[in-house]
Structures are given as C-alpha cells and as structure tokens.
Amino acid sequence: MLNDIHSRVYRCEVMHRRVSSPKYRFTYRIFSLLLDIDELPRLRHRLRCFSHNRFNLLS
C-alpha cells in the first residue's frame, strides 16, 4: 500500500550569502530524500530509479 510508506521527497532551496566584500548571493533548488531505512526493500518495488543493494540511479 502506498499509504503505508513514510519516506518522502522534499523540494528545497539552498541559499548562500556573503556579507563581506565582494558581496554575493545565490540560491538553487535541490531535492532531499527522507528515507525510512526499514522501507528500503519495499521502495525498490515502487520506484524504478531506486534500488536496494543493486545497481541503479539511486542505490
């Protein structure tokens, strides 16, 4: 069941700001994974790009 999965993917924004000279600021977007370790074997069946103890994009 998909509702039984507690792992999540979050969209985040990282910002850096330099306050001394030369002043500079930038932001960029990232994805952050919050994975429940106990769910790893089940997640590989739900997500094609994710594998547990196998070769894949996210492994």
PDB file of C-alpha atoms in Angstrom:
ATOM      1  CA  MET A   1       0.000   0.000   0.000  1.00  0.00           C
ATOM      2  CA  LEU A   2       1.304   3.399  -0.931  1.00  0.00           C
ATOM      3  CA  ASN A   3      -0.211   4.903   2.215  1.00  0.00           C
ATOM      4  CA  ASP A   4       1.980   2.654   4.352  1.00  0.00           C
ATOM      5  CA  ILE A   5       5.144   4.339   3.086  1.00  0.00           C
ATOM      6  CA  HIS A   6       6.629   7.047   5.285  1.00  0.00           C
ATOM      7  CA  SER A   7       9.588   8.005   3.078  1.00  0.00           C
ATOM      8  CA  ARG A   8       9.344  11.346   1.280  1.00  0.00           C
ATOM      9  CA  VAL A   9      10.987  13.541  -1.339  1.00  0.00           C
ATOM     10  CA  TYR A  10      11.211  17.224  -0.477  1.00  0.00           C
ATOM     11  CA  ARG A  11      11.850  20.157  -2.779  1.00  0.00           C
ATOM     12  CA  CYS A  12      14.201  22.595  -1.077  1.00  0.00           C
ATOM     13  CA  GLU A  13      16.040  25.795  -1.794  1.00  0.00           C
ATOM     14  CA  VAL A  14      19.609  26.401  -0.664  1.00  0.00           C
ATOM     15  CA  MET A  15      20.846  29.957  -0.281  1.00  0.00           C
ATOM     16  CA  HIS A  16      24.326  31.358   0.234  1.00  0.00           C
ATOM     17  CA  ARG A  17      25.064  34.974   1.048  1.00  0.00           C
ATOM     18  CA  ARG A  18      28.459  36.565   1.506  1.00  0.00           C
ATOM     19  CA  VAL A  19      28.247  39.666   3.687  1.00  0.00           C
ATOM     20  CA  SER A  20      31.832  40.867   3.288  1.00  0.00           C
ATOM     21  CA  SER A  21      33.326  42.271   0.104  1.00  0.00           C
ATOM     22  CA  PRO A  22      32.684  41.288  -2.550  1.00  0.00           C
ATOM     23  CA  LYS A  23      29.067  40.818  -1.565  1.00  0.00           C
ATOM     24  CA  TYR A  24      27.441  37.945  -3.318  1.00  0.00           C
ATOM     25  CA  ARG A  25      24.260  35.898  -3.037  1.00  0.00           C
ATOM     26  CA  PHE A  26      22.868  32.878  -4.841  1.00  0.00           C
ATOM     27  CA  THR A  27      20.146  30.273  -4.434  1.00  0.00           C
ATOM     28  CA  TYR A  28      19.486  26.966  -6.090  1.00  0.00           C
ATOM     29  CA  ARG A  29      16.855  24.263  -5.859  1.00  0.00           C
ATOM     30  CA  ILE A  30      17.558  20.743  -4.676  1.00  0.00           C
ATOM     31  CA  PHE A  31      15.672  17.577  -3.838  1.00  0.00           C
ATOM     32  CA  SER A  32      16.161  15.953  -0.480  1.00  0.00           C
ATOM     33  CA  LEU A  33      15.246  12.348   0.297  1.00  0.00           C
ATOM     34  CA  LEU A  34      13.933  11.365   3.690  1.00  0.00           C
ATOM     35  CA  LEU A  35      14.044   7.577   3.642  1.00  0.00           C
ATOM     36  CA  ASP A  36      12.838   5.221   6.306  1.00  0.00           C
ATOM     37  CA  ILE A  37      15.549   2.548   6.465  1.00  0.00           C
ATOM     38  CA  ASP A  38      13.019  -0.159   7.236  1.00  0.00           C
ATOM     39  CA  GLU A  39      11.198   0.650   3.985  1.00  0.00           C
ATOM     40  CA  LEU A  40      14.188   0.261   1.659  1.00  0.00           C
ATOM     41  CA  PRO A  41      13.302  -3.232   0.410  1.00  0.00           C
ATOM     42  CA  ARG A  42       9.698  -2.134  -0.317  1.00  0.00           C
ATOM     43  CA  LEU A  43      10.720   1.109  -2.020  1.00  0.00           C
ATOM     44  CA  ARG A  44      12.637  -0.665  -4.755  1.00  0.00           C
ATOM     45  CA  HIS A  45       9.369  -2.227  -5.947  1.00  0.00           C
ATOM     46  CA  ARG A  46       7.607   1.145  -6.049  1.00  0.00           C
ATOM     47  CA  LEU A  47      10.304   3.340  -7.594  1.00  0.00           C
ATOM     48  CA  ARG A  48      12.022   2.416 -10.839  1.00  0.00           C
ATOM     49  CA  CYS A  49      15.017   4.690 -10.274  1.00  0.00           C
ATOM     50  CA  PHE A  50      15.678   3.348  -6.760  1.00  0.00           C
ATOM     51  CA  SER A  51      17.272   0.027  -5.813  1.00  0.00           C
ATOM     52  CA  HIS A  52      18.346  -1.595  -2.600  1.00  0.00           C
ATOM     53  CA  ASN A  53      21.724  -3.401  -2.842  1.00  0.00           C
ATOM     54  CA  ARG A  54      21.612  -3.295  -6.655  1.00  0.00           C
ATOM     55  CA  PHE A  55      22.890  -1.011  -9.391  1.00  0.00           C
ATOM     56  CA  ASN A  56      20.565   1.886 -10.271  1.00  0.00           C
ATOM     57  CA  LEU A  57      20.339   5.659 -10.466  1.00  0.00           C
ATOM     58  CA  LEU A  58      19.689   5.812  -6.712  1.00  0.00           C
ATOM     59  CA  SER A  59      21.144   2.887  -4.878  1.00  0.00           C
TER      60      SER A  59
END
